[in-house]
Amino acid sequence: MKVYIGALLTALALLSGCGTRATDYPLASGQTNQMQAALNPSPNHPLVVMTFSGGGSRAAALAAAVVEHLNSLHYIANGESRALSSDIGVVSSVSGGSVYAADIGLNGPGHAGNFMQRIQDFDGIGWLERRALNPATWLALQFENETRIDILQQMLEDLLQTNATMAALNQPGKPLVLLNATDLVTGQVFTFDRQTLDDVCMDHDRVPVSLGVTASAAFPIAFTPVLLRDDSYLSSGCPGKRNAHLPYQTRLQDPAGPYANLESFRVARYRQALRNETIRMQDSGDEVPPYRNPRYLRLVDGGVADNSGLTSMRRALLATGAPADIGRLVSQGRLQHLVVIAVNARSDPKSDLDNSTRYTTVLTMANGISGSLVDNASANAAAVFQDFIKLLIDDRDTLVREGQPQANFAVYPISIDFDQLPTETEAQRQRQQRVKSIDTSWTLKPGDVARLNEVAGELLWRHPCFRLLVTAIGLQGTPAAEPVPNTLCPVKPPPVAPRTRRPPA
Amino acid sequence: MAIVRIRFDGGEVPIVTGSFPPDESTPIDLPSETDFVTNKAFIVDQGIYCFGLQTDIPHKPLWQRVQAVDGVPAQVSFARAT
């Protein structure tokens, strides 16, 4: 492991260009960005939403392995066998998880097996070393204003075997993919979706998918931030015709905005800044300018704001009028089974500090603090998401009580987390430690993907909420593990049991 | 998540949302569809909203401010204009 990290750091050090070129795909004069079509799942199928955490190659491979298991699970709908993976409606990802999120967005869930093979065979460190030792790279860094982040983007294009643009993502029949980065200045989640790119006056369809993945995976310090120009700040304003339907402004127009919902107020304020708009206050009529003027945005790893991807997922499900607005799906009776699968490749890295009194250097401290901050942000996002599910369930019960039977649905929150592996025996503990220690640096050891695949199946089948789903929709597949005894899915069931389907005898 | 109910004596019509107009006599400019309808409770995120109706039936007011609060159902009414 140390050899790998050393090699990676050496390669990165050799690639330290000082480029300052901002990326820009401006919306041309009079041009519009088509907004994302609404998600319209069939009420006869479950809606599966997934989050892919950070954790480099380990996270990408684990996410693909979970989807590969969903490929092998089937149920009967309208007399036909259907894979559970066909029902993946939304994917929210950060960092390493975004690499597989891009793949599922471009190629669909059926490609998971190919991706697993690709990532097992890919040698990211070797790729970076070759580039570092290539004089052409030095010239590009010196004279073409390139930086380390450009090199990472090229590596990810090679790994994903694509230079497709965002126009190829989020097409009918494929999940809505939300690639999330962090705005270095504000700490806000920056999602590479149609709305946000429209806000910064970018032509969504020209933005390379690899740019979104790179920003999402730009591990701070190791890689320079992705630098975007916000064309909302051109002296003549955005030349294109941006989306003009802006209900977000109500949160800023009303003095009660920051009291009614501080988080959505801050998100709205961030949008206002990206769009460079003034807001007219409702009571006084005063015009309020943006709270900051981000002419340039520096985007780093999405894991800095939330390494789970849950924040962006929750916002996608919450926002009224958004493509995946859960309120609309409930109102239209499109939801019977909501399956939330949160794939988390988090580990507990071993530290020499546990057994040493040696002096704690500034570097060691910075490393520890940054790790703790990322873990805390993710834990907070998970707690907030849990609260969101609870409130959603309470509202469901109220609507059903008030005579809206179409609002009845069941929720299955399924976490895939190494901490849920059994650890009673020494062998089990060693096995858990082995998967937690799988490299994040895009060069996996032989057998790593197979190990992650085995664990993914086991974690899925052990989960009590997954077992509940199996029974509820008559899911057919080969169990990879026994259920955990005497364990209930910790979510309140719906007031009326949703339609249960059984496989034919 | 909060529950909102918008009553309208003109029946079931689509609800729209948008930014606050400058005064009560101005309708919502560039309203966005919500896919919610009147006289049927619906779920939204906690926060401040400006809701209007998408209908040819004359009604008042033209829009309403709603504060949606988790666990506290909010209710507002629109009436046919005579």
Coordinates of C-alpha atoms in Angstrom, one line a residue:
Chain A
M1 CA 0.0 0.0 0.0
K2 CA 2.8 2.4 1.0
V3 CA 4.6 1.6 -2.2
Y4 CA 1.5 2.4 -4.2
I5 CA 0.9 5.7 -2.4
G6 CA 4.5 6.6 -2.8
A7 CA 4.4 5.9 -6.5
L8 CA 1.2 7.9 -6.9
L9 CA 2.6 10.9 -5.0
T10 CA 5.8 10.8 -7.1
A11 CA 3.8 10.7 -10.3
L12 CA 1.6 13.6 -9.1
A13 CA 4.6 15.6 -8.0
L14 CA 6.1 15.2 -11.5
L15 CA 2.8 16.4 -12.9
S16 CA 2.7 19.7 -11.0
G17 CA 1.9 22.2 -13.7
C18 CA 0.6 25.7 -12.7
G19 CA -2.1 26.2 -15.3
T20 CA -4.8 28.8 -14.8
R21 CA -7.0 28.1 -17.8
A22 CA -10.7 28.1 -16.9
T23 CA -13.0 25.6 -18.5
D24 CA -15.9 27.1 -20.3
Y25 CA -18.6 25.8 -22.6
P26 CA -20.7 29.0 -22.9
L27 CA -24.3 29.0 -23.9
A28 CA -24.4 30.7 -27.2
S29 CA -26.5 33.8 -28.0
G30 CA -30.2 32.9 -28.0
Q31 CA -29.5 29.3 -27.2
T32 CA -31.4 27.4 -24.4
N33 CA -30.6 24.4 -22.3
Q34 CA -33.4 21.8 -22.5
M35 CA -34.5 21.1 -18.9
Q36 CA -34.5 17.6 -17.6
A37 CA -37.6 15.6 -18.3
A38 CA -39.6 14.4 -15.3
L39 CA -39.1 10.9 -14.0
N40 CA -42.3 8.9 -14.5
P41 CA -41.9 5.5 -13.0
S42 CA -44.7 2.9 -13.5
P43 CA -46.7 2.3 -10.4
N44 CA -46.3 -1.4 -11.2
H45 CA -42.6 -1.2 -10.7
P46 CA -40.5 -0.2 -7.6
L47 CA -38.6 3.0 -7.9
V48 CA -34.9 2.4 -7.0
V49 CA -32.7 5.3 -6.1
M50 CA -29.0 4.8 -5.4
T51 CA -26.2 6.8 -3.9
F52 CA -22.5 5.9 -4.6
S53 CA -20.0 7.2 -2.0
G54 CA -16.4 8.3 -2.5
G55 CA -13.5 5.9 -2.0
G56 CA -11.7 5.9 -5.4
S57 CA -11.5 2.6 -7.2
R58 CA -12.8 0.7 -4.2
A59 CA -16.0 2.8 -4.3
A60 CA -16.5 2.6 -8.1
A61 CA -16.0 -1.2 -8.1
L62 CA -18.4 -1.7 -5.1
A63 CA -21.1 0.4 -6.7
A64 CA -20.8 -1.6 -9.9
A65 CA -20.9 -4.9 -8.0
V66 CA -24.1 -3.9 -6.2
V67 CA -25.8 -3.0 -9.5
E68 CA -24.5 -6.3 -11.0
H69 CA -26.4 -8.1 -8.2
L70 CA -29.5 -6.1 -9.0
N71 CA -29.1 -7.3 -12.6
S72 CA -29.5 -10.8 -11.4
L73 CA -32.6 -10.2 -9.4
H74 CA -36.0 -10.5 -11.2
Y75 CA -39.7 -10.1 -10.4
I76 CA -42.8 -10.6 -12.4
A77 CA -44.6 -7.4 -13.6
N78 CA -47.5 -7.5 -16.1
G79 CA -46.7 -11.2 -16.7
E80 CA -43.1 -10.6 -17.7
S81 CA -39.9 -11.1 -15.8
R82 CA -38.1 -7.8 -15.1
A83 CA -34.6 -7.1 -13.6
L84 CA -34.7 -5.0 -10.5
S85 CA -31.8 -2.9 -12.0
S86 CA -34.3 -1.7 -14.7
D87 CA -36.0 0.3 -12.0
I88 CA -33.0 2.4 -11.0
G89 CA -34.4 5.9 -11.5
V90 CA -31.9 8.2 -9.9
V91 CA -28.2 7.8 -9.0
S92 CA -26.4 10.4 -6.9
S93 CA -22.6 10.1 -6.6
V94 CA -19.4 11.6 -5.3
S95 CA -15.8 11.1 -6.0
G96 CA -14.8 7.5 -6.9
G97 CA -18.5 6.6 -7.0
S98 CA -19.0 9.1 -9.8
V99 CA -16.8 7.1 -12.1
Y100 CA -19.2 4.2 -12.1
A101 CA -22.2 6.6 -12.0
A102 CA -21.0 8.0 -15.3
D103 CA -20.8 4.5 -16.7
I104 CA -24.3 3.5 -15.6
G105 CA -25.6 6.8 -17.0
L106 CA -24.0 6.2 -20.4
N107 CA -24.3 2.5 -20.7
G108 CA -27.1 1.5 -18.4
P109 CA -27.0 -1.0 -15.5
G110 CA -26.5 -4.0 -17.9
H111 CA -22.9 -2.8 -18.4
A112 CA -21.9 -3.3 -14.7
G113 CA -20.1 -6.6 -15.4
N114 CA -18.0 -5.0 -18.2
F115 CA -17.1 -2.1 -15.9
M116 CA -16.0 -4.4 -13.1
Q117 CA -13.7 -6.2 -15.5
R118 CA -12.4 -2.9 -16.8
I119 CA -11.6 -1.5 -13.4
Q120 CA -10.0 -4.7 -12.2
D121 CA -7.6 -4.6 -15.2
F122 CA -7.0 -0.8 -15.2
D123 CA -3.6 0.4 -13.9
G124 CA -4.2 4.0 -12.9
I125 CA -0.8 4.4 -11.1
G126 CA 1.0 3.0 -14.1
W127 CA -1.0 5.4 -16.4
L128 CA 0.0 8.4 -14.3
E129 CA 3.6 7.3 -14.1
R130 CA 3.8 6.9 -17.9
R131 CA 2.4 10.4 -18.3
A132 CA 4.7 11.8 -15.7
L133 CA 7.8 10.4 -17.5
N134 CA 6.6 11.5 -20.9
P135 CA 8.3 14.8 -22.1
A136 CA 5.2 15.6 -24.1
T137 CA 3.3 15.9 -20.8
W138 CA 5.9 18.3 -19.4
L139 CA 5.6 20.5 -22.5
A140 CA 1.8 20.5 -22.2
L141 CA 2.0 21.4 -18.5
Q142 CA 4.5 24.2 -19.3
F143 CA 3.2 25.6 -22.5
E144 CA -0.4 24.6 -22.9
N145 CA -1.5 25.8 -19.5
E146 CA -2.5 22.3 -18.4
T147 CA -2.6 21.2 -14.7
R148 CA -2.7 17.9 -12.9
I149 CA -6.5 17.9 -13.0
D150 CA -6.4 17.8 -16.9
I151 CA -4.2 14.7 -16.6
L152 CA -6.8 13.1 -14.2
Q153 CA -9.6 13.9 -16.7
Q154 CA -7.6 12.2 -19.5
M155 CA -7.0 9.2 -17.3
L156 CA -10.7 9.0 -16.4
E157 CA -11.7 9.2 -20.1
D158 CA -9.3 6.3 -20.7
L159 CA -10.8 4.3 -17.8
L160 CA -14.4 5.0 -18.9
Q161 CA -13.4 4.6 -22.6
T162 CA -15.5 7.6 -23.6
N163 CA -15.3 11.3 -24.4
A164 CA -19.1 11.6 -24.5
T165 CA -20.7 14.8 -23.5
M166 CA -23.5 15.3 -20.9
A167 CA -26.0 15.2 -23.8
A168 CA -25.5 11.4 -23.8
L169 CA -26.4 11.2 -20.1
N170 CA -29.9 11.0 -18.6
Q171 CA -31.5 9.6 -21.8
P172 CA -34.8 7.7 -21.6
G173 CA -34.4 4.2 -20.2
K174 CA -31.3 5.1 -18.2
P175 CA -31.1 6.5 -14.7
L176 CA -31.0 10.2 -13.9
V177 CA -27.3 10.6 -12.8
L178 CA -26.2 13.4 -10.5
L179 CA -22.5 13.8 -10.4
N180 CA -21.6 16.0 -7.3
A181 CA -18.6 18.1 -6.7
T182 CA -17.9 20.6 -3.9
D183 CA -17.5 24.4 -4.4
L184 CA -14.2 25.1 -2.7
V185 CA -15.2 28.6 -1.6
T186 CA -18.7 28.0 -0.2
G187 CA -18.6 24.3 0.6
Q188 CA -21.9 23.9 -1.3
V189 CA -22.6 20.8 -3.3
F190 CA -22.2 21.6 -7.0
T191 CA -24.2 19.1 -9.1
F192 CA -23.5 18.6 -12.8
D193 CA -27.1 18.6 -13.8
R194 CA -29.0 20.6 -16.4
Q195 CA -30.3 23.2 -13.9
T196 CA -26.9 24.0 -12.4
L197 CA -25.0 24.2 -15.7
D198 CA -27.8 26.4 -17.0
D199 CA -27.3 28.6 -13.9
V200 CA -23.7 29.2 -14.8
C201 CA -24.6 29.8 -18.4
M202 CA -23.0 26.7 -19.7
D203 CA -24.2 24.7 -22.7
H204 CA -25.1 21.4 -20.9
D205 CA -24.9 19.3 -24.0
R206 CA -21.3 20.3 -24.8
V207 CA -19.8 19.6 -21.3
P208 CA -17.8 16.4 -21.3
V209 CA -19.1 13.8 -18.9
S210 CA -15.5 13.3 -17.8
L211 CA -15.4 17.0 -16.6
G212 CA -18.2 16.2 -14.2
V213 CA -16.5 13.0 -13.0
T214 CA -13.2 14.8 -12.7
A215 CA -14.6 17.6 -10.6
S216 CA -16.4 15.1 -8.4
A217 CA -13.2 13.1 -7.9
A218 CA -10.7 15.9 -7.6
F219 CA -9.2 14.9 -4.3
P220 CA -8.0 18.1 -2.8
I221 CA -4.2 18.8 -2.7
A222 CA -3.4 15.7 -4.7
F223 CA -5.3 17.3 -7.6
T224 CA -5.8 21.0 -8.5
P225 CA -9.5 22.1 -8.5
V226 CA -11.5 22.1 -11.7
L227 CA -11.7 25.8 -12.6
L228 CA -15.0 26.8 -14.3
R229 CA -15.8 30.2 -15.7
D230 CA -19.3 31.4 -14.8
D231 CA -20.6 33.2 -17.9
S232 CA -23.4 34.8 -15.9
Y233 CA -20.8 37.4 -15.0
L234 CA -19.9 38.4 -18.6
S235 CA -20.2 42.2 -18.8
S236 CA -23.3 41.8 -21.1
G237 CA -24.7 39.0 -18.9
C238 CA -25.3 35.4 -20.1
P239 CA -25.7 35.5 -23.9
G240 CA -27.9 32.5 -23.9
K241 CA -31.6 32.2 -22.9
R242 CA -31.4 30.6 -19.5
N243 CA -34.4 28.9 -17.8
A244 CA -36.6 31.7 -16.6
H245 CA -38.9 29.7 -14.3
L246 CA -37.4 30.5 -11.0
P247 CA -39.6 29.6 -8.0
Y248 CA -36.4 29.3 -5.9
Q249 CA -36.5 33.1 -5.5
T250 CA -39.4 32.9 -3.0
R251 CA -37.0 31.6 -0.3
L252 CA -35.0 34.8 -0.8
Q253 CA -37.8 37.3 -1.4
D254 CA -39.6 36.6 1.9
P255 CA -37.9 37.7 5.2
A256 CA -39.1 34.4 6.7
G257 CA -37.0 32.4 4.2
P258 CA -34.0 31.7 6.4
Y259 CA -36.3 30.8 9.3
A260 CA -38.7 28.6 7.3
N261 CA -35.8 26.4 6.0
L262 CA -32.2 27.6 6.5
E263 CA -30.8 24.9 4.2
S264 CA -33.0 25.6 1.3
F265 CA -32.4 29.4 1.9
R266 CA -28.7 28.8 1.6
V267 CA -29.1 26.7 -1.6
A268 CA -31.3 29.4 -3.1
R269 CA -28.8 32.1 -2.2
Y270 CA -26.1 30.0 -3.9
R271 CA -28.2 29.7 -7.0
Q272 CA -28.8 33.4 -7.0
A273 CA -25.0 33.9 -6.9
L274 CA -24.4 31.4 -9.7
R275 CA -27.0 33.2 -11.8
N276 CA -25.8 36.7 -10.9
E277 CA -29.4 37.9 -10.3
T278 CA -30.9 40.5 -8.1
I279 CA -33.9 39.5 -6.0
R280 CA -36.8 41.9 -5.3
M281 CA -37.9 41.6 -1.7
Q282 CA -41.6 40.9 -1.3
D283 CA -42.3 43.4 1.5
S284 CA -40.1 46.4 0.7
G285 CA -39.5 46.0 -3.0
D286 CA -35.8 46.5 -2.4
E287 CA -33.4 44.8 -4.9
V288 CA -30.9 42.6 -3.3
P289 CA -27.7 41.6 -5.2
P290 CA -26.0 38.2 -4.9
Y291 CA -24.1 37.6 -1.7
R292 CA -21.0 36.7 -3.6
N293 CA -19.8 37.1 -7.2
P294 CA -18.3 33.8 -8.4
R295 CA -16.9 34.7 -11.7
Y296 CA -14.8 31.6 -11.4
L297 CA -15.7 28.4 -9.6
R298 CA -13.1 26.0 -8.1
L299 CA -14.6 22.6 -7.8
V300 CA -13.1 19.8 -5.7
D301 CA -14.0 16.3 -4.7
G302 CA -17.7 16.0 -3.9
G303 CA -16.7 14.0 -0.8
V304 CA -15.6 17.2 0.9
A305 CA -19.2 18.4 1.3
D306 CA -20.7 15.0 1.7
N307 CA -18.9 11.7 0.9
S308 CA -22.2 9.7 0.7
G309 CA -24.1 11.5 -2.1
L310 CA -27.2 11.6 0.1
T311 CA -27.4 15.4 0.3
S312 CA -27.8 15.7 -3.5
M313 CA -30.2 12.8 -3.6
R314 CA -32.4 14.3 -0.9
R315 CA -32.5 17.6 -2.7
A316 CA -33.4 15.9 -5.9
L317 CA -36.3 14.1 -4.3
L318 CA -37.5 17.2 -2.3
A319 CA -37.5 20.1 -4.8
T320 CA -41.0 20.9 -6.0
G321 CA -41.1 20.6 -9.8
A322 CA -37.7 18.8 -10.0
P323 CA -37.5 15.7 -12.2
A324 CA -37.6 13.3 -9.3
D325 CA -39.9 15.3 -7.0
I326 CA -41.3 12.7 -4.6
G327 CA -44.3 14.9 -3.7
R328 CA -45.4 14.7 -7.4
L329 CA -44.8 10.9 -7.6
V330 CA -46.9 10.4 -4.4
S331 CA -49.6 12.7 -5.6
Q332 CA -49.9 10.9 -9.0
G333 CA -49.9 7.5 -7.3
R334 CA -46.7 6.5 -9.2
L335 CA -45.0 5.2 -6.0
Q336 CA -45.7 1.8 -4.4
H337 CA -42.2 0.7 -3.4
L338 CA -39.4 3.3 -2.9
V339 CA -36.1 1.5 -2.6
V340 CA -33.2 3.6 -1.4
I341 CA -29.8 1.9 -1.8
A342 CA -26.9 3.8 -0.3
V343 CA -23.6 2.2 -1.2
N344 CA -20.8 3.3 1.1
A345 CA -17.2 2.2 0.6
R346 CA -16.0 4.0 3.7
S347 CA -13.1 2.4 5.6
D348 CA -11.3 2.9 8.9
P349 CA -7.7 3.4 7.9
K350 CA -5.2 2.1 10.3
S351 CA -3.1 4.7 12.0
D352 CA 0.4 4.5 13.6
L353 CA -0.8 7.1 16.1
D354 CA -2.8 4.5 17.9
N355 CA 0.3 2.9 19.3
S356 CA 2.8 5.8 19.4
T357 CA 3.7 8.8 21.5
R358 CA 5.6 10.4 18.6
Y359 CA 5.2 14.1 17.9
T360 CA 2.1 14.9 15.9
T361 CA 3.2 16.8 12.8
V362 CA 1.2 19.5 11.1
L363 CA 0.7 17.2 8.1
T364 CA -0.5 14.3 10.3
M365 CA -2.9 16.6 12.0
A366 CA -4.2 18.1 8.8
N367 CA -4.7 14.6 7.4
G368 CA -6.6 13.5 10.5
I369 CA -8.8 16.6 10.6
S370 CA -9.7 16.5 7.0
G371 CA -10.6 12.8 7.3
S372 CA -12.7 13.5 10.4
L373 CA -14.5 16.4 8.7
V374 CA -15.4 14.3 5.7
D375 CA -16.7 11.5 8.0
N376 CA -18.7 14.0 10.1
A377 CA -20.2 15.7 7.0
S378 CA -21.3 12.3 5.7
A379 CA -22.6 11.1 9.0
N380 CA -24.6 14.3 9.2
A381 CA -26.0 13.8 5.7
A382 CA -27.0 10.2 6.6
A383 CA -28.8 11.5 9.7
V384 CA -30.6 14.2 7.8
F385 CA -31.6 11.7 5.1
Q386 CA -33.0 9.3 7.8
D387 CA -35.1 12.2 9.1
F388 CA -36.3 13.0 5.6
I389 CA -37.5 9.4 5.3
K390 CA -39.3 9.5 8.6
L391 CA -41.1 12.8 7.7
L392 CA -42.0 11.4 4.3
I393 CA -43.6 8.3 6.0
D394 CA -45.5 10.5 8.5
D395 CA -46.9 12.5 5.6
R396 CA -47.8 9.4 3.7
D397 CA -49.8 8.1 6.7
T398 CA -51.6 11.5 7.0
L399 CA -52.5 11.5 3.3
V400 CA -53.7 7.8 3.4
R401 CA -55.8 8.6 6.5
E402 CA -57.3 11.5 4.7
G403 CA -58.6 9.2 1.9
Q404 CA -55.8 9.4 -0.7
P405 CA -55.1 5.7 -1.3
Q406 CA -52.7 6.5 -4.2
A407 CA -50.4 8.0 -1.6
N408 CA -49.8 4.6 0.0
F409 CA -46.2 3.3 -0.5
A410 CA -43.5 1.4 1.3
V411 CA -39.9 2.6 1.8
Y412 CA -36.9 0.2 1.9
P413 CA -33.7 2.0 3.0
I414 CA -30.9 -0.4 2.2
S415 CA -27.4 0.5 3.2
I416 CA -24.4 -1.3 1.8
D417 CA -21.6 -0.7 4.3
F418 CA -18.6 -2.8 5.3
D419 CA -19.4 -2.1 8.9
Q420 CA -22.5 -4.4 8.5
L421 CA -20.4 -7.4 7.7
P422 CA -20.3 -10.0 10.5
T423 CA -17.2 -9.6 12.9
E424 CA -17.8 -12.3 15.5
T425 CA -14.8 -14.4 14.5
E426 CA -11.2 -13.5 13.8
A427 CA -11.6 -14.8 10.2
Q428 CA -14.6 -12.5 9.7
R429 CA -12.7 -9.5 11.1
Q430 CA -9.8 -10.2 8.8
R431 CA -12.1 -10.5 5.8
Q432 CA -13.8 -7.2 6.7
Q433 CA -10.4 -5.5 7.1
R434 CA -9.3 -6.9 3.7
V435 CA -12.2 -5.3 1.8
K436 CA -11.9 -2.1 3.7
S437 CA -8.2 -1.9 2.8
I438 CA -8.8 -2.3 -1.0
D439 CA -6.9 0.4 -2.8
T440 CA -8.5 3.7 -3.8
S441 CA -5.8 4.7 -6.2
W442 CA -7.2 3.2 -9.5
T443 CA -4.9 0.3 -9.5
L444 CA -6.5 -2.8 -7.9
K445 CA -4.8 -6.0 -6.9
P446 CA -5.9 -9.3 -8.6
G447 CA -9.1 -10.6 -7.0
D448 CA -10.1 -7.3 -5.5
V449 CA -13.2 -6.8 -7.6
A450 CA -14.3 -10.5 -7.0
R451 CA -13.9 -9.8 -3.2
L452 CA -16.1 -6.7 -3.5
N453 CA -18.6 -8.5 -5.6
E454 CA -18.9 -11.3 -3.0
V455 CA -19.3 -8.8 -0.2
A456 CA -21.8 -6.7 -2.1
G457 CA -24.1 -9.7 -2.6
E458 CA -23.7 -10.7 1.1
L459 CA -24.5 -7.2 2.4
L460 CA -27.5 -6.9 0.1
W461 CA -29.1 -10.2 1.2
R462 CA -28.3 -9.8 4.9
H463 CA -30.1 -6.4 5.0
P464 CA -33.6 -6.7 6.7
C465 CA -35.1 -4.1 4.4
F466 CA -33.9 -5.9 1.3
R467 CA -35.4 -9.1 2.7
L468 CA -38.7 -7.2 3.1
L469 CA -38.5 -6.0 -0.5
V470 CA -37.9 -9.6 -1.7
T471 CA -41.1 -10.7 0.0
A472 CA -43.1 -7.6 -1.0
I473 CA -42.5 -7.8 -4.8
G474 CA -41.7 -11.5 -5.1
L475 CA -38.0 -10.9 -6.0
Q476 CA -36.3 -14.0 -7.5
G477 CA -32.6 -14.6 -7.1
T478 CA -30.0 -16.7 -5.4
P479 CA -29.5 -15.5 -1.8
A480 CA -25.8 -14.7 -1.2
A481 CA -26.3 -14.8 2.6
E482 CA -28.7 -15.7 5.3
P483 CA -30.7 -12.9 6.8
V484 CA -29.6 -11.5 10.1
P485 CA -31.8 -13.3 12.7
N486 CA -34.3 -11.3 14.8
T487 CA -33.8 -8.1 12.9
L488 CA -36.6 -5.9 11.5
C489 CA -36.3 -3.3 8.7
P490 CA -36.3 -0.2 10.9
V491 CA -39.0 1.7 8.9
K492 CA -42.7 2.1 9.7
P493 CA -44.7 0.0 7.2
P494 CA -47.4 1.6 5.2
P495 CA -50.9 1.8 6.6
V496 CA -52.2 -0.5 3.9
A497 CA -49.9 -3.2 2.5
P498 CA -48.9 -2.3 -1.1
R499 CA -49.9 -4.8 -3.7
T500 CA -47.8 -8.0 -3.2
R501 CA -46.6 -9.9 -6.2
R502 CA -45.7 -13.5 -6.0
P503 CA -43.7 -15.4 -8.6
P504 CA -45.7 -18.0 -10.4
A505 CA -45.4 -21.5 -8.8
Chain B
M1 CA -41.6 17.2 4.5
A2 CA -44.8 19.1 5.0
I3 CA -48.4 18.7 3.9
V4 CA -50.2 21.6 2.1
R5 CA -53.8 21.7 1.1
I6 CA -55.1 24.3 -1.3
R7 CA -58.9 24.7 -1.4
F8 CA -60.7 26.1 -4.4
D9 CA -64.5 26.3 -4.8
G10 CA -64.1 26.0 -8.6
G11 CA -63.1 22.3 -8.4
E12 CA -59.9 20.4 -9.1
V13 CA -57.5 22.6 -11.1
P14 CA -53.7 22.5 -11.5
I15 CA -51.5 24.4 -9.0
V16 CA -48.5 26.4 -10.2
T17 CA -45.7 28.0 -8.3
G18 CA -43.2 30.8 -9.0
S19 CA -41.5 33.9 -7.5
F20 CA -43.6 36.5 -5.6
P21 CA -45.3 39.1 -7.9
P22 CA -44.8 42.7 -7.0
D23 CA -48.4 43.2 -5.8
E24 CA -51.6 41.4 -5.2
S25 CA -53.1 42.4 -8.6
T26 CA -50.3 40.9 -10.6
P27 CA -50.3 37.1 -11.3
I28 CA -47.2 34.9 -11.0
D29 CA -44.8 35.7 -13.8
L30 CA -43.6 32.5 -15.7
P31 CA -45.3 30.0 -13.3
S32 CA -43.9 26.5 -13.0
E33 CA -46.1 23.5 -13.0
T34 CA -46.2 21.4 -9.8
D35 CA -48.5 18.5 -10.9
F36 CA -50.5 19.1 -7.7
V37 CA -54.2 19.9 -7.9
T38 CA -56.6 21.9 -5.7
N39 CA -58.7 20.2 -3.0
K40 CA -56.2 17.4 -2.6
A41 CA -53.4 17.6 0.0
F42 CA -49.8 17.2 -1.2
I43 CA -46.3 16.9 0.1
V44 CA -43.6 19.5 -0.3
D45 CA -40.3 20.4 1.4
Q46 CA -40.5 22.6 4.4
G47 CA -40.3 26.3 3.4
I48 CA -41.9 29.4 1.8
Y49 CA -43.9 29.0 -1.4
C50 CA -45.9 31.2 -3.7
F51 CA -48.8 29.2 -5.2
G52 CA -51.3 30.1 -7.9
L53 CA -53.9 28.3 -10.0
Q54 CA -53.7 27.4 -13.6
T55 CA -57.3 27.9 -14.7
D56 CA -59.5 30.1 -16.9
I57 CA -62.0 30.4 -14.0
P58 CA -61.7 33.9 -12.6
H59 CA -60.5 33.6 -9.0
K60 CA -59.1 35.6 -6.1
P61 CA -56.5 36.1 -4.8
L62 CA -54.2 35.6 -7.8
W63 CA -51.6 33.9 -5.7
Q64 CA -51.0 33.0 -2.0
R65 CA -48.0 32.8 0.2
V66 CA -47.7 29.5 2.1
Q67 CA -45.2 28.5 4.8
A68 CA -45.0 24.7 4.8
V69 CA -43.9 23.3 8.2
D70 CA -43.0 19.7 8.9
G71 CA -45.8 18.0 10.8
V72 CA -48.2 21.0 10.6
P73 CA -50.5 20.8 7.6
A74 CA -50.9 24.2 5.9
Q75 CA -54.2 25.2 4.3
V76 CA -55.1 28.2 2.1
S77 CA -58.1 28.9 -0.1
F78 CA -58.8 30.4 -3.4
A79 CA -62.4 31.5 -4.3
R80 CA -64.2 32.0 -7.6
A81 CA -64.4 35.7 -8.4
T82 CA -67.9 36.9 -8.8

